Amino acid sequence: MSTKDFLEKDYYKALGVSKTAKPAEIKAAYRKLARKYHPDSNQGDAKAEERFKEISEAYSVLSDEKRRKEYDEARSLFGGGFRVPTGQRPGQGGFGGFDLGDIFSGTGDGGGGLGDLFGGVFNRGRTTAQNRPRRGADVETETTLSFGDAIDGTTVALRLTGEGPCPTCHGTGAKAGTVPRMCPSCQGTGQSSRNLGSFGISEPCKECRGRGLVVDDPCPACTGSGRAMSSRTIQARIPAGVADGQRIKLAGKGAPGERGGPAGDLYVRVHVKPHPVFGRSAGDLTVTVPVTFAELSLGSEIKVPSHRGAPVTVRIPPGTQNGRKFLVRGKGVRRKDGTTGNLLVTVEVMVPQDLNSKARSAIEELREATAGQDPREELLARAREA
Ligand SMILES: [Zn+2]
Ligand SMILES: [Zn+2]
């Protein structure tokens, strides 16, 4: 007799009694039917024999107070709650016409996933949560790249530390020369079931904590757990164009899965060392270039550095203000989509610290020549307006 039997068979109907029938009523009904269908008085009648079996099975459950309770519970839990989506078939006993084959196989219209539900509730040797393949944990680590490697992409060696099988006992948890034995409490399944009959809830075995194995002489290195911290080194490909502080996901490079499950993912937090000359602004490179007042004022062509390339020429038009930005196309960081960012050049006037006499007198001449122009005149006027 199985849980499936419980759900499929209407024992009350088999005995012709109501669900609230008293034990005496059930006993009387059984006696009457058993006499009628007993094989001794129905020699060779297969139908009668079948009926007799049915009656006996029904009585064996309903006459036992504990089992009758389990039966009632199982049917009230699963017998009345489902609706039949299609193909209602009346007269299929006390189960409301629901096709049990669909429920258990999980292939019917209304049965999707119910196989799992039943598998979890009834511990019938199905794969339990503890024994299923388990995905490895996600692992997080960090690495520091040079400015250039962050732009071009690189391969780095990452040392990952994590829990894995103990190397001393190869994960068995047993001392060298001994082996763990099957847990006698759960027969190695790792599951125990508060199972008084056919109906029960399963939980990890307390004796072996769900491992299914018990160790008599524990491995001294891992004190019997079979697990130990270990480290491994992996080669990780860092894509081109990563930015400082960015988190990169490397799928399947995390902790290995258990019982054939997939590995977890590895997340790498990237730090990028600053460059003495260049900065980064997303896909663009930035550089600040010193210029003279004369270059901005009169206009000029200046050479500016490019990253890992020959200097490029930038034309400064006459009358360029200090701090203006110039854009050099295609001299930035290669982006994911294959395009390349730009180089942003900021001009910054350098004021000379030491002037020779010729330069000094030239600047003095400039001052005299521009004496009538007060650069703050407009500012002061606008300040008064408000
Ligand atoms: Zn060990
Ligand atoms: Zn156990």
Coordinates of C-alpha atoms and ligand atoms in Angstrom, one line a residue:
M1 CA 0.0 0.0 0.0
S2 CA 1.4 3.4 -1.0
T3 CA 0.5 7.0 -0.7
K4 CA -0.7 6.7 -4.3
D5 CA -3.1 4.0 -3.1
F6 CA -4.3 6.3 -0.4
L7 CA -5.2 8.9 -2.9
E8 CA -6.6 6.7 -5.5
K9 CA -8.7 4.3 -3.4
D10 CA -11.8 5.2 -1.6
Y11 CA -11.8 2.7 1.2
Y12 CA -15.1 4.0 2.6
K13 CA -16.8 3.4 -0.7
A14 CA -15.1 -0.1 -0.8
L15 CA -16.8 -1.0 2.4
G16 CA -20.0 0.9 1.7
V17 CA -19.8 3.1 4.8
S18 CA -19.8 6.9 5.3
K19 CA -16.6 8.8 6.2
T20 CA -18.0 9.4 9.7
A21 CA -18.7 5.7 10.3
K22 CA -18.1 4.3 13.8
P23 CA -15.6 1.5 14.2
A24 CA -18.4 -1.0 14.9
E25 CA -20.2 0.0 11.7
I26 CA -17.0 -0.5 9.7
K27 CA -16.4 -3.9 11.3
A28 CA -20.0 -5.0 10.6
A29 CA -19.8 -3.9 6.9
Y30 CA -16.5 -5.7 6.5
R31 CA -17.8 -9.0 7.9
K32 CA -20.8 -8.9 5.7
L33 CA -18.8 -8.2 2.5
A34 CA -15.9 -10.5 3.4
R35 CA -18.3 -13.4 3.8
K36 CA -19.9 -12.6 0.5
Y37 CA -16.7 -12.3 -1.6
H38 CA -14.5 -14.8 0.3
P39 CA -12.5 -16.9 -2.2
D40 CA -13.7 -20.1 -0.5
S41 CA -17.2 -19.5 -1.5
N42 CA -16.4 -18.0 -4.9
Q43 CA -14.1 -20.6 -6.4
G44 CA -12.5 -19.4 -9.6
D45 CA -14.3 -16.1 -9.7
A46 CA -11.5 -13.6 -10.4
K47 CA -13.8 -10.6 -9.9
A48 CA -14.9 -11.7 -6.5
E49 CA -11.3 -12.3 -5.6
E50 CA -10.4 -8.8 -6.7
R51 CA -13.2 -7.4 -4.6
F52 CA -12.2 -9.4 -1.6
K53 CA -8.7 -8.0 -1.8
E54 CA -10.1 -4.5 -2.0
I55 CA -12.4 -5.0 1.0
S56 CA -9.5 -6.4 3.0
E57 CA -7.2 -3.6 2.2
A58 CA -9.9 -1.0 3.1
Y59 CA -10.6 -2.7 6.3
S60 CA -6.9 -3.0 7.3
V61 CA -6.6 0.8 7.1
L62 CA -10.0 1.9 8.4
S63 CA -10.0 -0.5 11.3
D64 CA -6.7 0.9 12.6
E65 CA -7.4 4.2 14.3
K66 CA -3.9 5.6 13.5
R67 CA -3.8 4.5 9.9
R68 CA -7.4 5.7 9.3
K69 CA -6.3 9.1 10.6
E70 CA -3.4 9.2 8.2
Y71 CA -5.6 8.2 5.4
D72 CA -8.1 10.9 6.1
E73 CA -5.3 13.5 6.4
A74 CA -3.7 12.5 3.2
R75 CA -7.0 12.7 1.3
S76 CA -8.0 16.0 2.9
L77 CA -4.6 17.5 2.0
F78 CA -4.4 16.3 -1.5
G79 CA -7.8 14.8 -2.4
G80 CA -10.0 17.8 -2.3
G81 CA -7.8 20.8 -3.2
F82 CA -7.2 20.2 -6.9
R83 CA -9.4 21.2 -9.7
V84 CA -9.5 19.2 -12.9
P85 CA -8.7 21.6 -15.8
T86 CA -9.8 19.4 -18.7
G87 CA -11.2 16.0 -19.4
Q88 CA -13.3 15.7 -16.2
R89 CA -14.0 12.1 -15.7
P90 CA -16.8 11.5 -13.2
G91 CA -17.1 8.3 -11.4
Q92 CA -13.4 7.9 -10.7
G93 CA -13.9 7.2 -7.1
G94 CA -13.4 9.6 -4.3
F95 CA -10.7 11.6 -6.0
G96 CA -13.0 14.0 -7.9
G97 CA -12.0 12.6 -11.3
F98 CA -8.4 13.8 -11.1
D99 CA -6.0 11.8 -13.1
L100 CA -3.4 10.6 -10.7
G101 CA -1.1 9.5 -13.4
D102 CA -0.8 13.1 -14.4
I103 CA 0.0 14.3 -10.9
F104 CA 2.7 11.8 -10.4
S105 CA 4.3 12.1 -13.7
G106 CA 4.0 15.9 -13.8
T107 CA 3.1 15.8 -17.4
G108 CA -0.6 16.5 -17.2
D109 CA -2.2 19.9 -17.8
G110 CA -2.7 20.4 -14.1
G111 CA 0.2 18.3 -13.0
G112 CA 3.2 20.5 -13.7
G113 CA 5.5 20.4 -10.8
L114 CA 3.2 18.4 -8.6
G115 CA 5.6 15.4 -8.9
D116 CA 8.1 17.5 -6.9
L117 CA 5.5 18.4 -4.3
F118 CA 4.7 14.8 -3.8
G119 CA 8.3 13.7 -3.8
G120 CA 9.1 16.2 -1.1
V121 CA 6.2 15.3 1.1
F122 CA 6.3 11.6 0.8
N123 CA 9.6 10.1 1.2
R124 CA 9.3 7.3 -1.2
G125 CA 12.9 6.8 -2.3
R126 CA 12.6 9.7 -4.6
T127 CA 15.5 12.2 -5.0
T128 CA 15.4 14.4 -2.0
A129 CA 16.6 18.0 -1.8
Q130 CA 19.8 16.9 0.1
N131 CA 20.7 14.4 -2.7
R132 CA 20.1 16.6 -5.7
P133 CA 23.0 18.1 -7.6
R134 CA 23.8 21.4 -6.0
R135 CA 25.2 24.5 -7.8
G136 CA 28.5 25.7 -6.5
A137 CA 28.7 28.9 -4.5
D138 CA 29.4 32.3 -6.2
V139 CA 32.9 33.5 -5.3
E140 CA 34.0 37.1 -5.0
T141 CA 37.6 38.3 -5.4
E142 CA 39.5 41.3 -6.5
T143 CA 42.5 42.2 -8.7
T144 CA 44.6 45.3 -9.4
L145 CA 45.5 46.1 -13.0
S146 CA 47.8 48.5 -14.6
F147 CA 46.2 51.4 -16.5
G148 CA 47.2 49.9 -19.8
D149 CA 46.0 46.4 -19.0
A150 CA 42.6 47.7 -18.0
I151 CA 42.3 49.4 -21.4
D152 CA 43.7 46.5 -23.5
G153 CA 42.4 43.6 -21.5
T154 CA 44.6 41.0 -19.9
T155 CA 44.7 37.6 -18.4
V156 CA 45.4 37.5 -14.6
A157 CA 46.1 34.6 -12.2
L158 CA 43.6 34.7 -9.4
R159 CA 44.1 32.8 -6.2
L160 CA 40.8 31.6 -4.8
T161 CA 40.3 30.3 -1.3
G162 CA 37.2 28.3 -0.5
E163 CA 35.8 25.3 1.2
G164 CA 36.4 22.0 -0.6
P165 CA 37.0 18.3 0.1
C166 CA 39.6 17.8 2.9
P167 CA 42.8 16.8 1.1
T168 CA 43.9 14.5 4.0
C169 CA 40.9 12.2 3.9
H170 CA 39.7 13.1 0.3
G171 CA 36.5 14.3 1.8
T172 CA 35.4 11.1 3.5
G173 CA 36.0 12.6 7.0
A174 CA 37.5 9.3 8.1
K175 CA 41.0 8.8 9.5
A176 CA 43.6 7.3 7.1
G177 CA 43.1 3.6 6.8
T178 CA 39.5 3.7 7.9
V179 CA 36.3 4.3 5.9
P180 CA 33.0 5.8 6.9
R181 CA 30.1 3.4 7.2
M182 CA 26.6 3.8 6.1
C183 CA 24.4 5.6 8.6
P184 CA 22.3 2.9 10.2
S185 CA 19.7 5.4 11.1
C186 CA 18.8 6.5 7.6
Q187 CA 20.4 3.6 5.6
G188 CA 22.6 6.1 3.9
T189 CA 19.8 8.2 2.4
G190 CA 20.6 11.2 4.6
Q191 CA 16.9 11.6 5.2
S192 CA 14.8 10.6 8.1
S193 CA 11.1 10.7 8.0
R194 CA 8.7 11.2 10.8
N195 CA 6.9 8.5 9.1
L196 CA 4.4 6.6 11.1
G197 CA 2.7 5.0 8.1
S198 CA 2.5 6.1 4.5
F199 CA 2.3 9.8 5.2
G200 CA 5.2 11.7 6.6
I201 CA 7.5 14.7 6.3
S202 CA 11.1 14.0 5.6
E203 CA 14.0 16.0 7.1
P204 CA 17.8 15.6 7.2
C205 CA 18.9 12.7 9.3
K206 CA 20.0 13.8 12.7
E207 CA 22.4 11.0 13.2
C208 CA 24.6 11.8 10.2
R209 CA 23.4 15.4 9.6
G210 CA 22.2 14.4 6.1
R211 CA 25.5 12.9 4.9
G212 CA 24.2 9.4 4.9
L213 CA 27.6 8.3 6.4
V214 CA 28.9 8.1 9.9
V215 CA 32.6 8.2 10.8
D216 CA 34.0 6.2 13.7
D217 CA 37.6 7.5 13.6
P218 CA 37.5 11.1 12.5
C219 CA 40.2 12.5 10.2
P220 CA 42.4 14.7 12.4
A221 CA 42.8 17.4 9.8
C222 CA 39.1 18.2 9.4
T223 CA 37.8 16.6 12.6
G224 CA 35.5 14.4 10.6
S225 CA 33.7 17.0 8.6
G226 CA 35.4 16.0 5.3
R227 CA 35.6 19.7 4.4
A228 CA 38.6 21.9 4.5
M229 CA 39.7 25.4 3.3
S230 CA 41.8 25.1 0.2
S231 CA 43.0 27.5 -2.4
R232 CA 43.3 27.2 -6.1
T233 CA 44.7 29.4 -8.8
I234 CA 42.7 30.1 -12.0
Q235 CA 43.5 32.1 -15.1
A236 CA 40.9 34.8 -15.6
R237 CA 40.4 36.8 -18.8
I238 CA 39.7 40.4 -18.0
P239 CA 38.0 42.1 -21.0
A240 CA 39.4 45.3 -22.6
G241 CA 38.1 48.6 -21.2
V242 CA 37.3 47.8 -17.6
A243 CA 37.1 50.7 -15.3
D244 CA 38.3 51.2 -11.7
G245 CA 35.8 49.7 -9.2
Q246 CA 34.0 47.6 -11.9
R247 CA 32.7 44.1 -11.0
I248 CA 33.2 41.5 -13.7
K249 CA 31.2 38.3 -13.8
L250 CA 33.1 35.2 -14.9
A251 CA 30.4 32.6 -15.4
G252 CA 31.2 29.1 -14.1
K253 CA 34.5 30.1 -12.5
G254 CA 33.1 30.0 -8.9
A255 CA 33.1 27.1 -6.5
P256 CA 32.6 23.7 -8.0
G257 CA 29.1 22.2 -7.8
E258 CA 28.3 19.2 -5.8
R259 CA 26.9 15.8 -7.0
G260 CA 27.3 16.9 -10.6
G261 CA 25.8 20.4 -10.2
P262 CA 27.1 23.3 -12.1
A263 CA 29.9 25.6 -10.8
G264 CA 29.0 28.9 -9.3
D265 CA 30.1 32.2 -10.8
L266 CA 33.2 34.3 -10.0
Y267 CA 32.9 38.0 -9.5
V268 CA 36.1 40.0 -9.8
R269 CA 36.3 43.5 -8.4
V270 CA 38.8 45.4 -10.6
H271 CA 41.1 48.1 -9.3
V272 CA 43.0 50.1 -11.8
K273 CA 46.2 51.8 -11.0
P274 CA 46.3 55.5 -11.9
H275 CA 48.4 56.6 -14.9
P276 CA 50.9 59.5 -14.4
V277 CA 49.6 61.3 -17.5
F278 CA 46.2 59.9 -18.6
G279 CA 42.9 59.7 -16.9
R280 CA 39.7 57.8 -17.8
S281 CA 36.2 59.0 -18.3
A282 CA 34.2 55.9 -19.3
G283 CA 35.4 55.2 -22.9
D284 CA 37.4 58.4 -23.2
L285 CA 40.9 59.1 -22.1
T286 CA 41.7 62.5 -20.6
V287 CA 44.9 64.4 -20.6
T288 CA 45.7 68.0 -19.4
V289 CA 48.3 69.7 -21.5
P290 CA 50.3 72.8 -20.4
V291 CA 50.3 75.7 -22.9
T292 CA 51.7 79.2 -22.9
F293 CA 49.6 82.4 -22.9
A294 CA 51.0 83.2 -26.3
E295 CA 49.9 79.8 -27.7
L296 CA 46.3 80.4 -26.7
S297 CA 46.3 84.0 -27.5
L298 CA 48.0 83.9 -31.0
G299 CA 46.9 80.3 -31.8
S300 CA 49.3 77.4 -32.5
E301 CA 49.7 73.8 -33.3
I302 CA 50.7 71.7 -30.3
K303 CA 51.8 68.1 -29.9
V304 CA 49.9 66.2 -27.2
P305 CA 50.7 62.6 -26.0
S306 CA 48.4 59.7 -26.9
H307 CA 48.2 56.5 -24.9
R308 CA 50.6 53.9 -26.4
G309 CA 50.9 55.8 -29.6
A310 CA 52.8 58.6 -31.3
P311 CA 51.9 62.2 -30.1
V312 CA 49.1 63.8 -32.0
T313 CA 48.8 67.4 -33.2
V314 CA 46.1 69.6 -31.9
R315 CA 45.4 73.0 -33.5
I316 CA 44.7 75.8 -31.1
P317 CA 42.8 78.6 -32.7
P318 CA 43.7 82.2 -31.8
G319 CA 42.0 83.6 -28.7
T320 CA 41.4 80.1 -27.1
Q321 CA 40.4 80.4 -23.4
N322 CA 42.3 78.6 -20.7
G323 CA 40.7 75.2 -19.7
R324 CA 39.1 74.6 -23.1
K325 CA 38.8 71.0 -24.1
F326 CA 39.8 69.6 -27.5
L327 CA 38.6 66.2 -28.8
V328 CA 40.9 63.9 -30.6
R329 CA 38.8 61.2 -32.2
G330 CA 39.6 57.5 -31.9
K331 CA 42.4 57.9 -29.4
G332 CA 40.5 56.6 -26.4
V333 CA 39.5 53.2 -25.0
R334 CA 38.3 50.4 -27.2
R335 CA 34.7 49.8 -26.3
K336 CA 32.8 46.5 -26.2
D337 CA 30.9 47.3 -29.4
G338 CA 34.2 47.6 -31.3
T339 CA 34.2 51.4 -31.4
T340 CA 36.9 53.4 -29.8
G341 CA 36.5 56.4 -27.4
N342 CA 38.2 59.7 -27.8
L343 CA 41.1 61.6 -26.2
L344 CA 39.9 64.7 -24.4
V345 CA 42.7 67.3 -24.2
T346 CA 42.4 70.1 -21.7
V347 CA 44.6 73.1 -22.2
E348 CA 46.1 74.8 -19.1
V349 CA 48.1 77.9 -19.2
M350 CA 51.5 77.6 -17.6
V351 CA 52.7 80.7 -15.9
P352 CA 56.5 80.9 -16.1
Q353 CA 58.3 81.0 -12.7
D354 CA 61.6 82.4 -14.0
L355 CA 61.5 85.1 -16.6
N356 CA 64.6 86.2 -18.5
S357 CA 64.9 90.0 -19.0
K358 CA 63.7 89.9 -22.6
A359 CA 60.5 88.0 -21.7
R360 CA 60.0 90.3 -18.7
S361 CA 60.2 93.4 -20.8
A362 CA 57.9 91.9 -23.5
I363 CA 55.3 91.2 -20.9
E364 CA 55.7 94.7 -19.4
E365 CA 55.1 96.0 -22.9
L366 CA 52.0 93.8 -23.3
R367 CA 50.7 95.3 -20.0
E368 CA 51.1 98.8 -21.3
A369 CA 49.5 97.9 -24.6
T370 CA 46.4 96.4 -22.9
A371 CA 46.1 98.9 -20.1
G372 CA 42.7 100.1 -21.3
Q373 CA 41.3 96.6 -21.0
D374 CA 40.0 95.6 -17.6
P375 CA 39.2 91.9 -17.7
R376 CA 37.0 92.3 -14.6
E377 CA 35.0 95.2 -15.8
E378 CA 32.0 93.1 -17.0
L379 CA 32.1 90.9 -13.9
L380 CA 31.9 94.0 -11.6
A381 CA 29.1 95.5 -13.6
R382 CA 27.0 92.3 -13.5
A383 CA 27.6 92.0 -9.8
R384 CA 26.1 95.4 -9.3
E385 CA 23.0 94.5 -11.3
A386 CA 21.5 92.0 -9.0
Ligands
ZN1 ZN 39.8 15.2 6.5
ZN2 ZN 21.7 9.2 8.7

